[in-house]
mmCIF file of C-alpha atoms in Angstrom:
data_model
loop_
_atom_site.group_PDB
_atom_site.id
_atom_site.type_symbol
_atom_site.label_atom_id
_atom_site.label_comp_id
_atom_site.label_asym_id
_atom_site.label_seq_id
_atom_site.Cartn_x
_atom_site.Cartn_y
_atom_site.Cartn_z
ATOM 1 C CA UNK A 210 -1.130 13.957 23.283
ATOM 2 C CA UNK A 211 -4.164 14.254 20.541
ATOM 3 C CA UNK A 212 -6.812 10.687 20.793
ATOM 4 C CA UNK A 213 -8.429 10.019 17.803
ATOM 5 C CA UNK A 214 -11.668 8.621 19.260
ATOM 6 C CA UNK A 215 -12.414 12.254 20.344
ATOM 7 C CA UNK A 216 -12.751 13.034 16.180
ATOM 8 C CA UNK A 217 -15.333 10.214 16.408
ATOM 9 C CA UNK A 218 -18.944 11.264 15.614
ATOM 10 C CA UNK A 219 -22.314 8.985 15.553
ATOM 11 C CA UNK A 220 -22.955 9.687 12.378
ATOM 12 C CA UNK A 221 -19.865 8.703 10.208
ATOM 13 C CA UNK A 222 -19.494 5.598 7.907
ATOM 14 C CA UNK A 223 -16.588 4.894 9.380
ATOM 15 C CA UNK A 224 -13.107 5.707 11.377
ATOM 16 C CA UNK A 225 -11.828 7.534 8.555
ATOM 17 C CA UNK A 226 -12.980 11.095 9.336
ATOM 18 C CA UNK A 227 -11.451 10.172 12.798
ATOM 19 C CA UNK A 228 -8.193 9.507 12.066
ATOM 20 C CA UNK A 229 -7.495 12.549 9.452
ATOM 21 C CA UNK A 230 -9.054 14.879 11.680
ATOM 22 C CA UNK A 231 -6.663 14.008 14.612
ATOM 23 C CA UNK A 232 -3.845 13.454 12.353
ATOM 24 C CA UNK A 233 -3.800 16.336 10.715
ATOM 25 C CA UNK A 234 -4.481 18.273 14.554
ATOM 26 C CA UNK A 235 -1.404 16.528 15.262
ATOM 27 C CA UNK A 236 0.741 18.149 11.821
ATOM 28 C CA UNK A 237 -0.324 21.762 12.808
ATOM 29 C CA UNK A 238 0.557 21.154 15.983
ATOM 30 C CA UNK A 239 4.534 20.141 14.730
ATOM 31 C CA UNK A 240 4.068 16.710 15.237
ATOM 32 C CA UNK A 241 2.083 15.856 18.522
ATOM 33 C CA UNK A 242 1.234 12.233 18.836
ATOM 34 C CA UNK A 243 -1.661 10.797 18.245
ATOM 35 C CA UNK A 244 -2.719 8.444 19.669
ATOM 36 C CA UNK A 245 -5.211 4.882 19.166
ATOM 37 C CA UNK A 246 -6.755 3.970 21.941
ATOM 38 C CA UNK A 247 -7.365 -0.297 22.403
ATOM 39 C CA UNK A 248 -11.521 -0.972 20.411
ATOM 40 C CA UNK A 249 -11.802 -2.182 16.347
ATOM 41 C CA UNK A 250 -11.680 0.879 13.984
ATOM 42 C CA UNK A 251 -12.874 0.561 10.309
ATOM 43 C CA UNK A 252 -10.609 2.804 7.786
ATOM 44 C CA UNK A 253 -10.150 3.277 4.017
ATOM 45 C CA UNK A 254 -8.085 6.272 3.170
ATOM 46 C CA UNK A 255 -5.585 8.252 5.373
ATOM 47 C CA UNK A 256 -3.391 10.906 4.454
ATOM 48 C CA UNK A 257 -0.574 11.347 6.169
ATOM 49 C CA UNK A 258 0.635 14.914 6.481
ATOM 50 C CA UNK A 259 4.211 16.340 7.756
ATOM 51 C CA UNK A 260 5.003 15.626 11.022
ATOM 52 C CA UNK A 261 2.744 12.911 11.109
ATOM 53 C CA UNK A 262 3.404 10.475 14.424
ATOM 54 C CA UNK A 263 1.138 7.617 14.665
ATOM 55 C CA UNK A 264 0.924 5.725 17.796
ATOM 56 C CA UNK A 265 -1.186 2.237 17.984
ATOM 57 C CA UNK A 266 -2.186 0.887 21.615
ATOM 58 C CA UNK A 267 -1.684 -2.682 21.908
ATOM 59 C CA UNK A 268 -4.316 -4.645 20.873
ATOM 60 C CA UNK A 269 -6.065 -2.187 18.767
ATOM 61 C CA UNK A 270 -7.345 -3.658 15.288
ATOM 62 C CA UNK A 271 -7.875 -1.353 12.180
ATOM 63 C CA UNK A 272 -10.335 -3.522 9.466
ATOM 64 C CA UNK A 273 -10.447 -2.241 6.116
ATOM 65 C CA UNK A 274 -13.438 -0.545 4.974
ATOM 66 C CA UNK A 275 -16.048 -3.414 3.072
ATOM 67 C CA UNK A 276 -16.661 -1.223 0.234
ATOM 68 C CA UNK A 277 -13.363 -0.757 -2.036
ATOM 69 C CA UNK A 278 -15.442 1.843 -3.623
ATOM 70 C CA UNK A 279 -15.202 3.701 -0.226
ATOM 71 C CA UNK A 280 -11.452 3.985 -0.932
ATOM 72 C CA UNK A 281 -9.640 7.127 -2.956
ATOM 73 C CA UNK A 282 -9.187 6.240 -6.519
ATOM 74 C CA UNK A 283 -6.353 5.545 -8.624
ATOM 75 C CA UNK A 284 -4.697 8.925 -9.117
ATOM 76 C CA UNK A 285 -3.855 9.804 -13.477
ATOM 77 C CA UNK A 286 -1.632 8.528 -15.017
ATOM 78 C CA UNK A 287 -0.298 10.969 -17.208
ATOM 79 C CA UNK A 288 3.532 9.414 -18.062
ATOM 80 C CA UNK A 289 3.837 6.364 -19.448
ATOM 81 C CA UNK A 290 4.200 3.400 -17.311
ATOM 82 C CA UNK A 291 6.640 1.402 -17.348
ATOM 83 C CA UNK A 292 5.516 -0.950 -14.417
ATOM 84 C CA UNK A 293 1.832 -2.624 -13.654
ATOM 85 C CA UNK A 294 -0.040 0.865 -12.737
ATOM 86 C CA UNK A 295 -0.234 -0.820 -8.799
ATOM 87 C CA UNK A 296 3.161 0.714 -8.679
ATOM 88 C CA UNK A 297 2.685 3.129 -10.601
ATOM 89 C CA UNK A 298 -0.049 4.453 -8.983
ATOM 90 C CA UNK A 299 -0.719 4.800 -4.900
ATOM 91 C CA UNK A 300 -3.223 6.877 -3.705
ATOM 92 C CA UNK A 301 -5.770 3.648 -3.500
ATOM 93 C CA UNK A 302 -4.217 2.245 0.279
ATOM 94 C CA UNK A 303 -5.340 2.651 3.548
ATOM 95 C CA UNK A 304 -2.914 5.075 4.481
ATOM 96 C CA UNK A 305 -1.371 7.190 1.441
ATOM 97 C CA UNK A 306 1.808 10.257 1.914
ATOM 98 C CA UNK A 307 3.446 12.246 -0.518
ATOM 99 C CA UNK A 308 5.947 14.529 -0.350
ATOM 100 C CA UNK A 309 5.970 14.955 2.969
ATOM 101 C CA UNK A 310 8.575 14.693 5.866
ATOM 102 C CA UNK A 311 9.140 12.432 8.907
ATOM 103 C CA UNK A 312 6.311 10.024 8.776
ATOM 104 C CA UNK A 313 6.193 7.823 11.780
ATOM 105 C CA UNK A 314 3.781 5.090 13.042
ATOM 106 C CA UNK A 315 4.113 2.046 15.166
ATOM 107 C CA UNK A 316 2.821 0.021 17.976
ATOM 108 C CA UNK A 317 1.134 -3.939 18.200
ATOM 109 C CA UNK A 318 -1.457 -2.799 16.227
ATOM 110 C CA UNK A 319 -3.030 -5.576 13.419
ATOM 111 C CA UNK A 320 -4.184 -3.967 10.476
ATOM 112 C CA UNK A 321 -6.843 -6.694 8.481
ATOM 113 C CA UNK A 322 -7.383 -5.284 4.854
ATOM 114 C CA UNK A 323 -10.248 -8.514 5.192
ATOM 115 C CA UNK A 324 -8.998 -9.826 1.233
ATOM 116 C CA UNK A 325 -11.119 -7.694 -0.125
ATOM 117 C CA UNK A 326 -10.869 -8.133 -4.357
ATOM 118 C CA UNK A 327 -12.353 -5.575 -6.784
ATOM 119 C CA UNK A 328 -15.275 -6.947 -7.829
ATOM 120 C CA UNK A 329 -15.068 -5.803 -11.529
ATOM 121 C CA UNK A 330 -11.864 -5.233 -12.597
ATOM 122 C CA UNK A 331 -10.839 -1.448 -13.221
ATOM 123 C CA UNK A 332 -7.567 -2.822 -13.952
ATOM 124 C CA UNK A 333 -7.845 -4.710 -17.371
ATOM 125 C CA UNK A 334 -5.480 -2.872 -19.062
ATOM 126 C CA UNK A 335 -3.021 -4.448 -16.575
ATOM 127 C CA UNK A 336 -4.570 -7.794 -16.756
ATOM 128 C CA UNK A 337 -5.390 -8.388 -12.480
ATOM 129 C CA UNK A 338 -7.915 -7.352 -9.690
ATOM 130 C CA UNK A 339 -5.979 -5.637 -6.706
ATOM 131 C CA UNK A 340 -7.437 -3.951 -3.332
ATOM 132 C CA UNK A 341 -6.269 -0.841 -1.490
ATOM 133 C CA UNK A 342 -2.392 -0.969 -1.000
ATOM 134 C CA UNK A 343 -1.793 -0.892 2.919
ATOM 135 C CA UNK A 344 0.440 1.939 3.167
ATOM 136 C CA UNK A 345 1.379 3.870 0.602
ATOM 137 C CA UNK A 346 4.006 6.233 0.803
ATOM 138 C CA UNK A 347 5.957 8.847 -2.602
ATOM 139 C CA UNK A 348 8.326 11.255 -1.242
ATOM 140 C CA UNK A 349 8.501 11.005 1.665
ATOM 141 C CA UNK A 350 12.224 11.892 3.723
ATOM 142 C CA UNK A 351 12.473 10.419 7.004
ATOM 143 C CA UNK A 352 9.747 7.073 7.680
ATOM 144 C CA UNK A 353 9.367 4.930 10.902
ATOM 145 C CA UNK A 354 7.080 1.554 10.579
ATOM 146 C CA UNK A 355 7.322 -0.869 13.698
ATOM 147 C CA UNK A 356 5.678 -3.012 15.124
ATOM 148 C CA UNK A 357 2.367 -4.277 14.163
ATOM 149 C CA UNK A 358 1.092 -6.529 11.620
ATOM 150 C CA UNK A 359 -0.695 -6.111 8.227
ATOM 151 C CA UNK A 360 -2.447 -9.297 7.867
ATOM 152 C CA UNK A 361 -5.388 -10.606 4.673
ATOM 153 C CA UNK A 362 -3.927 -7.810 2.157
ATOM 154 C CA UNK A 363 -5.203 -7.809 -1.905
ATOM 155 C CA UNK A 364 -2.028 -4.873 -3.157
ATOM 156 C CA UNK A 365 1.496 -4.081 -1.791
ATOM 157 C CA UNK A 366 1.488 -4.323 1.476
ATOM 158 C CA UNK A 367 3.978 -1.321 2.278
ATOM 159 C CA UNK A 368 4.857 0.490 -0.777
ATOM 160 C CA UNK A 369 7.309 2.952 -0.930
ATOM 161 C CA UNK A 370 8.772 5.532 -3.981
ATOM 162 C CA UNK A 371 11.637 7.851 -3.865
ATOM 163 C CA UNK A 372 11.406 7.396 -0.537
ATOM 164 C CA UNK A 373 14.675 8.591 2.113
ATOM 165 C CA UNK A 374 15.628 7.612 5.842
ATOM 166 C CA UNK A 375 13.365 5.063 6.719
ATOM 167 C CA UNK A 376 13.229 3.095 9.020
ATOM 168 C CA UNK A 377 10.812 -0.255 8.933
ATOM 169 C CA UNK A 378 10.919 -3.497 12.135
ATOM 170 C CA UNK A 379 9.128 -5.106 13.973
ATOM 171 C CA UNK A 380 6.143 -5.509 11.060
ATOM 172 C CA UNK A 381 4.643 -9.004 10.515
ATOM 173 C CA UNK A 382 2.857 -8.670 7.377
ATOM 174 C CA UNK A 383 0.718 -11.743 5.681
ATOM 175 C CA UNK A 384 -0.531 -10.841 2.503
ATOM 176 C CA UNK A 385 -1.840 -12.068 -0.746
ATOM 177 C CA UNK A 386 0.800 -9.854 -2.435
ATOM 178 C CA UNK A 387 4.034 -7.400 -2.262
ATOM 179 C CA UNK A 388 5.229 -7.851 0.793
ATOM 180 C CA UNK A 389 7.340 -4.093 1.769
ATOM 181 C CA UNK A 390 8.932 -3.031 -2.268
ATOM 182 C CA UNK A 391 11.345 0.372 -2.097
ATOM 183 C CA UNK A 392 11.487 1.792 -5.115
ATOM 184 C CA UNK A 393 13.674 4.051 -5.665
ATOM 185 C CA UNK A 394 14.566 4.586 -2.411
ATOM 186 C CA UNK A 395 18.009 5.720 0.036
ATOM 187 C CA UNK A 396 18.863 5.122 2.783
ATOM 188 C CA UNK A 397 17.177 2.302 3.947
ATOM 189 C CA UNK A 398 17.369 -0.281 7.254
ATOM 190 C CA UNK A 399 14.663 -2.790 7.431
ATOM 191 C CA UNK A 400 15.168 -5.697 10.503
ATOM 192 C CA UNK A 401 13.599 -8.299 12.267
ATOM 193 C CA UNK A 402 10.338 -8.494 9.684
ATOM 194 C CA UNK A 403 8.448 -11.917 9.262
ATOM 195 C CA UNK A 404 7.091 -11.608 5.584
ATOM 196 C CA UNK A 405 4.194 -14.090 4.405
ATOM 197 C CA UNK A 406 2.909 -13.022 1.025
ATOM 198 C CA UNK A 407 1.118 -14.882 -2.255
ATOM 199 C CA UNK A 408 4.116 -12.116 -4.483
ATOM 200 C CA UNK A 409 7.316 -11.156 -3.451
ATOM 201 C CA UNK A 410 8.186 -10.724 0.197
ATOM 202 C CA UNK A 411 10.725 -8.331 -0.234
ATOM 203 C CA UNK A 412 11.249 -6.920 -4.066
ATOM 204 C CA UNK A 413 13.722 -3.716 -4.465
ATOM 205 C CA UNK A 414 12.389 -1.680 -7.637
ATOM 206 C CA UNK A 415 13.634 1.024 -10.028
ATOM 207 C CA UNK A 416 11.099 2.146 -11.685
ATOM 208 C CA UNK A 417 10.010 5.045 -14.110
ATOM 209 C CA UNK A 418 7.169 6.293 -11.250
ATOM 210 C CA UNK A 419 7.676 9.881 -11.182
ATOM 211 C CA UNK A 420 7.122 11.366 -14.544
ATOM 212 C CA UNK A 421 9.269 8.795 -16.017
ATOM 213 C CA UNK A 422 12.836 10.877 -13.492
ATOM 214 C CA UNK A 423 14.703 6.820 -13.595
ATOM 215 C CA UNK A 424 16.187 7.348 -9.875
ATOM 216 C CA UNK A 425 18.825 3.986 -8.310
ATOM 217 C CA UNK A 426 17.152 2.241 -5.104
ATOM 218 C CA UNK A 427 20.975 2.333 -3.039
ATOM 219 C CA UNK A 428 22.590 2.288 0.783
ATOM 220 C CA UNK A 429 20.202 -0.583 1.882
ATOM 221 C CA UNK A 430 20.531 -2.772 4.884
ATOM 222 C CA UNK A 431 18.183 -5.884 5.023
ATOM 223 C CA UNK A 432 18.304 -7.978 8.636
ATOM 224 C CA UNK A 433 16.855 -10.639 10.332
ATOM 225 C CA UNK A 434 14.019 -11.013 8.715
ATOM 226 C CA UNK A 435 11.933 -14.834 7.578
ATOM 227 C CA UNK A 436 10.115 -14.379 4.799
ATOM 228 C CA UNK A 437 8.551 -17.120 2.886
ATOM 229 C CA UNK A 438 6.636 -16.766 -1.265
ATOM 230 C CA UNK A 439 4.767 -17.842 -3.804
ATOM 231 C CA UNK A 440 7.140 -15.819 -5.877
ATOM 232 C CA UNK A 441 9.966 -14.784 -5.210
ATOM 233 C CA UNK A 442 11.749 -14.160 -1.106
ATOM 234 C CA UNK A 443 14.000 -11.720 -2.038
ATOM 235 C CA UNK A 444 13.833 -10.002 -5.134
ATOM 236 C CA UNK A 445 15.755 -7.642 -7.261
ATOM 237 C CA UNK A 446 13.313 -6.537 -9.992
ATOM 238 C CA UNK A 447 11.693 -6.717 -12.754
ATOM 239 C CA UNK A 448 11.968 -3.060 -13.597
ATOM 240 C CA UNK A 449 14.516 -1.903 -13.452
ATOM 241 C CA UNK A 450 15.366 1.261 -14.789
ATOM 242 C CA UNK A 451 17.742 3.076 -12.376
ATOM 243 C CA UNK A 452 20.596 0.225 -10.863
ATOM 244 C CA UNK A 453 20.640 -0.942 -7.512
ATOM 245 C CA UNK A 454 23.475 -0.189 -5.508
ATOM 246 C CA UNK A 455 25.650 -0.158 -1.787
ATOM 247 C CA UNK A 456 22.379 -2.610 -0.909
ATOM 248 C CA UNK A 457 23.388 -5.782 2.603
ATOM 249 C CA UNK A 458 21.014 -8.983 3.258
ATOM 250 C CA UNK A 459 22.454 -10.754 5.970
ATOM 251 C CA UNK A 460 20.518 -13.176 9.023
ATOM 252 C CA UNK A 461 18.112 -14.010 7.435
ATOM 253 C CA UNK A 462 15.750 -17.002 6.842
ATOM 254 C CA UNK A 463 14.097 -18.039 3.316
ATOM 255 C CA UNK A 464 11.189 -21.187 3.281
ATOM 256 C CA UNK A 465 8.633 -21.889 1.157
ATOM 257 C CA UNK A 466 9.097 -20.288 -1.612
ATOM 258 C CA UNK A 467 8.278 -21.469 -4.739
ATOM 259 C CA UNK A 468 10.227 -19.387 -6.833
ATOM 260 C CA UNK A 469 13.409 -18.003 -6.388
ATOM 261 C CA UNK A 470 14.835 -17.611 -3.169
ATOM 262 C CA UNK A 471 16.811 -14.340 -4.713
ATOM 263 C CA UNK A 472 16.228 -13.208 -7.671
ATOM 264 C CA UNK A 473 18.622 -10.099 -8.877
ATOM 265 C CA UNK A 474 17.038 -9.384 -12.056
ATOM 266 C CA UNK A 475 18.594 -6.204 -14.711
ATOM 267 C CA UNK A 476 15.644 -6.527 -17.049
ATOM 268 C CA UNK A 477 14.998 -2.275 -18.394
ATOM 269 C CA UNK A 478 19.086 -1.997 -17.952
ATOM 270 C CA UNK A 479 20.195 -1.447 -14.670
ATOM 271 C CA UNK A 480 24.001 -1.389 -13.179
ATOM 272 C CA UNK A 481 23.955 -3.481 -9.855
ATOM 273 C CA UNK A 482 27.282 -3.536 -7.965
ATOM 274 C CA UNK A 483 28.089 -3.305 -4.425
ATOM 275 C CA UNK A 484 25.180 -5.991 -3.755
ATOM 276 C CA UNK A 485 26.890 -7.832 -0.454
ATOM 277 C CA UNK A 486 24.104 -10.960 0.455
ATOM 278 C CA UNK A 487 25.342 -13.160 3.335
ATOM 279 C CA UNK A 488 24.380 -15.553 6.288
ATOM 280 C CA UNK A 489 20.992 -16.891 4.618
ATOM 281 C CA UNK A 490 19.625 -20.394 4.867
#
């Protein structure tokens, strides 16, 4: 097992280099577990590689660095966007992955983004300030996120674009923006999560996020979650270029939600079918 602390150097400004070196080493060894022992850590952007298996010891606390500029910058958008920048760019995040297989992050840790926002509106064309995402995952096949907390996030807590074979369970999210957003994803299970957000708690999307390719959001199961939001607790859309199909939501509690408990929207022409929503309090 690889220990993150073995890669710490006294000259490092944060724990980002240690995490990155440990994750790189685990990937190179075919998925050897990367262990994060009890303690406090500060991170900016860490890239999750092929066969990442990151394990937090109980009680680990991970904090965002003080300066948002230390995170990776938004990647250039080379295609015409039909959605906001936050759902188009992926690289400005604490944990980022793109086109890899088998990523697992688990353990009873707390990830605190510390409510850090942009000090200048670098996304002025979109008319809002944002921070860094927490998990920003594009085209990941075989994704597991389990048992940790995310608090004080100022952009999407878990954004997944084009991901397949996903299991998310036991997360506690309390953030300013969206909670979990499967965008053009397939074969996803989300269970036993508590999500409290300033924007949508659980939001399915079908954005033209990847060079204008239209994909569906399909074969998704959500169960045993508690959701609250200043916007919508469960939402299909607004981005809806591809179809929503075969999505089952059951045994969930919705409370303290300002707009819709459940919103199903075909704004961009999506066909919506095979949706089963049951046992909602």
